[in-house]
Tab-separated table of C-alpha atoms in Angstrom:
chain	number	residue	atom	x	y	z
A	1	UNK	CA	-23.478	22.371	-35.450
A	2	UNK	CA	-20.750	24.482	-37.414
A	3	UNK	CA	-17.470	22.563	-38.207
A	4	UNK	CA	-15.522	25.032	-36.424
A	5	UNK	CA	-17.547	24.052	-33.334
A	6	UNK	CA	-16.757	20.333	-33.749
A	7	UNK	CA	-13.195	21.260	-33.967
A	8	UNK	CA	-13.269	23.383	-31.072
A	9	UNK	CA	-15.233	20.731	-28.832
A	10	UNK	CA	-12.577	18.152	-30.133
A	11	UNK	CA	-9.733	20.246	-29.021
A	12	UNK	CA	-11.625	20.770	-25.658
A	13	UNK	CA	-12.211	17.046	-25.297
A	14	UNK	CA	-8.655	16.272	-25.977
A	15	UNK	CA	-6.925	18.976	-23.466
A	16	UNK	CA	-9.492	17.807	-21.069
A	17	UNK	CA	-8.427	14.300	-21.344
A	18	UNK	CA	-5.013	15.364	-21.158
A	19	UNK	CA	-5.433	16.974	-17.908
A	20	UNK	CA	-7.348	14.426	-16.306
A	21	UNK	CA	-4.620	11.720	-17.059
A	22	UNK	CA	-1.891	14.169	-15.960
A	23	UNK	CA	-3.931	14.285	-12.340
A	24	UNK	CA	-4.254	10.651	-12.328
A	25	UNK	CA	-0.589	10.053	-12.860
A	26	UNK	CA	0.343	12.711	-9.988
A	27	UNK	CA	-1.906	11.171	-7.562
A	28	UNK	CA	-0.525	7.396	-8.268
A	29	UNK	CA	3.161	8.877	-8.027
A	30	UNK	CA	2.496	10.692	-4.816
A	31	UNK	CA	0.594	7.519	-3.323
A	32	UNK	CA	3.589	5.353	-4.315
A	33	UNK	CA	5.956	7.623	-2.690
A	34	UNK	CA	4.126	8.143	0.352
A	35	UNK	CA	3.555	4.209	0.976
A	36	UNK	CA	7.316	3.736	0.576
A	37	UNK	CA	7.941	6.139	3.443
A	38	UNK	CA	5.393	4.866	5.514
A	39	UNK	CA	6.260	1.320	5.115
A	40	UNK	CA	8.746	1.538	7.910
A	41	UNK	CA	6.366	2.381	10.522
A	42	UNK	CA	3.956	-0.489	9.490
A	43	UNK	CA	6.909	-2.963	9.493
A	44	UNK	CA	7.927	-2.022	13.007
A	45	UNK	CA	4.160	-2.132	14.226
A	46	UNK	CA	4.251	-5.877	12.295
A	47	UNK	CA	7.394	-7.080	14.102
A	48	UNK	CA	6.616	-5.884	17.604
A	49	UNK	CA	8.367	-7.300	20.580
A	50	UNK	CA	10.226	-10.360	18.223
A	51	UNK	CA	12.583	-7.272	17.103
A	52	UNK	CA	15.721	-7.368	18.311
A	53	UNK	CA	17.017	-4.168	19.553
A	54	UNK	CA	19.850	-2.400	17.985
A	55	UNK	CA	21.406	0.682	16.456
A	56	UNK	CA	22.600	2.463	13.412
A	57	UNK	CA	24.868	5.261	12.682
A	58	UNK	CA	24.079	7.701	9.881
A	59	UNK	CA	26.022	7.431	6.981
A	60	UNK	CA	24.099	9.439	4.667
A	61	UNK	CA	20.928	11.203	4.383
A	62	UNK	CA	18.627	12.028	1.094
A	63	UNK	CA	15.451	13.839	0.988
A	64	UNK	CA	12.696	11.775	-0.888
A	65	UNK	CA	12.870	12.104	-4.673
A	66	UNK	CA	9.799	14.278	-5.351
A	67	UNK	CA	10.378	16.133	-1.857
A	68	UNK	CA	7.635	14.426	-0.226
A	69	UNK	CA	6.254	15.935	2.994
A	70	UNK	CA	3.396	14.832	4.952
A	71	UNK	CA	1.231	15.812	8.092
A	72	UNK	CA	2.256	14.331	11.168
A	73	UNK	CA	-0.075	13.250	14.096
A	74	UNK	CA	-0.161	16.688	15.518
A	75	UNK	CA	-0.323	18.585	12.342
A	76	UNK	CA	3.445	19.142	11.992
A	77	UNK	CA	5.514	18.967	8.789
A	78	UNK	CA	7.175	15.637	8.288
A	79	UNK	CA	9.728	15.426	5.811
A	80	UNK	CA	10.447	11.991	3.980
A	81	UNK	CA	14.027	10.966	4.337
A	82	UNK	CA	16.025	7.778	3.150
A	83	UNK	CA	18.793	7.103	5.668
A	84	UNK	CA	21.676	5.001	4.868
A	85	UNK	CA	22.570	3.543	8.265
A	86	UNK	CA	25.956	1.621	9.201
A	87	UNK	CA	24.969	-1.462	11.651
A	88	UNK	CA	27.328	-2.635	14.648
A	89	UNK	CA	30.053	-5.062	13.716
A	90	UNK	CA	27.712	-7.719	15.475
A	91	UNK	CA	24.905	-7.236	12.915
A	92	UNK	CA	24.711	-9.707	9.987
A	93	UNK	CA	24.428	-6.937	7.533
A	94	UNK	CA	27.160	-3.866	7.422
A	95	UNK	CA	24.561	-1.256	6.223
A	96	UNK	CA	20.962	-0.744	5.611
A	97	UNK	CA	18.793	1.619	3.847
A	98	UNK	CA	16.027	3.054	5.951
A	99	UNK	CA	12.865	5.558	4.633
A	100	UNK	CA	10.857	7.156	7.045
A	101	UNK	CA	9.195	10.456	7.888
A	102	UNK	CA	10.793	12.798	10.473
A	103	UNK	CA	9.456	15.459	12.359
A	104	UNK	CA	11.317	18.892	10.715
A	105	UNK	CA	12.055	20.118	14.214
A	106	UNK	CA	14.241	16.750	14.628
A	107	UNK	CA	15.862	17.229	11.334
A	108	UNK	CA	19.185	18.701	12.762
A	109	UNK	CA	19.584	16.269	15.381
A	110	UNK	CA	18.756	13.144	13.382
A	111	UNK	CA	19.716	13.875	9.704
A	112	UNK	CA	23.163	14.265	10.124
A	113	UNK	CA	25.955	12.015	9.562
A	114	UNK	CA	27.029	10.264	12.818
A	115	UNK	CA	23.819	10.473	14.477
A	116	UNK	CA	22.654	7.336	16.146
A	117	UNK	CA	19.233	5.894	15.532
A	118	UNK	CA	17.857	3.322	17.689
A	119	UNK	CA	16.086	0.369	15.925
A	120	UNK	CA	14.183	-3.048	15.940
A	121	UNK	CA	15.894	-5.439	13.638
A	122	UNK	CA	13.706	-8.393	12.087
A	123	UNK	CA	15.449	-11.450	13.318
A	124	UNK	CA	14.543	-13.596	10.342
A	125	UNK	CA	15.519	-10.630	7.549
A	126	UNK	CA	18.406	-8.477	9.112
A	127	UNK	CA	18.160	-6.042	6.250
A	128	UNK	CA	14.475	-5.183	7.630
A	129	UNK	CA	14.729	-2.455	10.271
A	130	UNK	CA	12.418	-0.200	12.064
A	131	UNK	CA	13.208	2.862	14.255
A	132	UNK	CA	12.597	2.410	17.928
A	133	UNK	CA	10.060	5.239	18.548
A	134	UNK	CA	10.704	4.894	22.377
A	135	UNK	CA	14.278	5.392	22.006
A	136	UNK	CA	14.339	7.688	18.993
A	137	UNK	CA	11.384	9.491	18.617
A	138	UNK	CA	10.614	10.683	14.985
A	139	UNK	CA	8.065	13.334	16.140
A	140	UNK	CA	7.945	16.279	18.802
A	141	UNK	CA	4.866	15.981	20.882
A	142	UNK	CA	2.885	19.013	21.368
A	143	UNK	CA	2.942	21.243	24.734
A	144	UNK	CA	0.024	20.175	27.157
A	145	UNK	CA	-1.775	23.124	28.479
C-alpha cells in the first residue's frame, strides 16, 4: 500500500472516530436530559396516595436547556419545562422547582406566571412534588370517534 493511501486511511479513521464520539455524546446528553424531565412522573407514581394534596402558583417558567421535546402517549408533542412554583403559606418550603413534560396545546394555560398547578407533595421530603394529573392534566386526550 502506498504512503498516500496509508495517510488517507488514517485521516478517514480519525474523522470516523470523531464522528462516533460526537454521536455518543449527543445520545448521552439527550438521555440524561430526558430522564430529568420524566422523573417527575415516576416520583408521582411512587408516591401514590401517600402524597399530600397541595398546589403551587407558577412564578417562573423556562424551557429545557437543549429545547427538549418528546412524543406524548398519544403521539403529540410534549415540551420539557422547568417551573418555579410558589407554595402555599402552610407548606414547609416556600418554593419548589418542578421539571416535567407538558403537551404543547396546554402551554398557554399552564406555562404562564400565575397559573395554578395541583400537586402531590412528599410528606417526608416537602421539596419533592409531582403534578396531580387528575386535577391538572398535562396532556390533551385524543377525540373519540
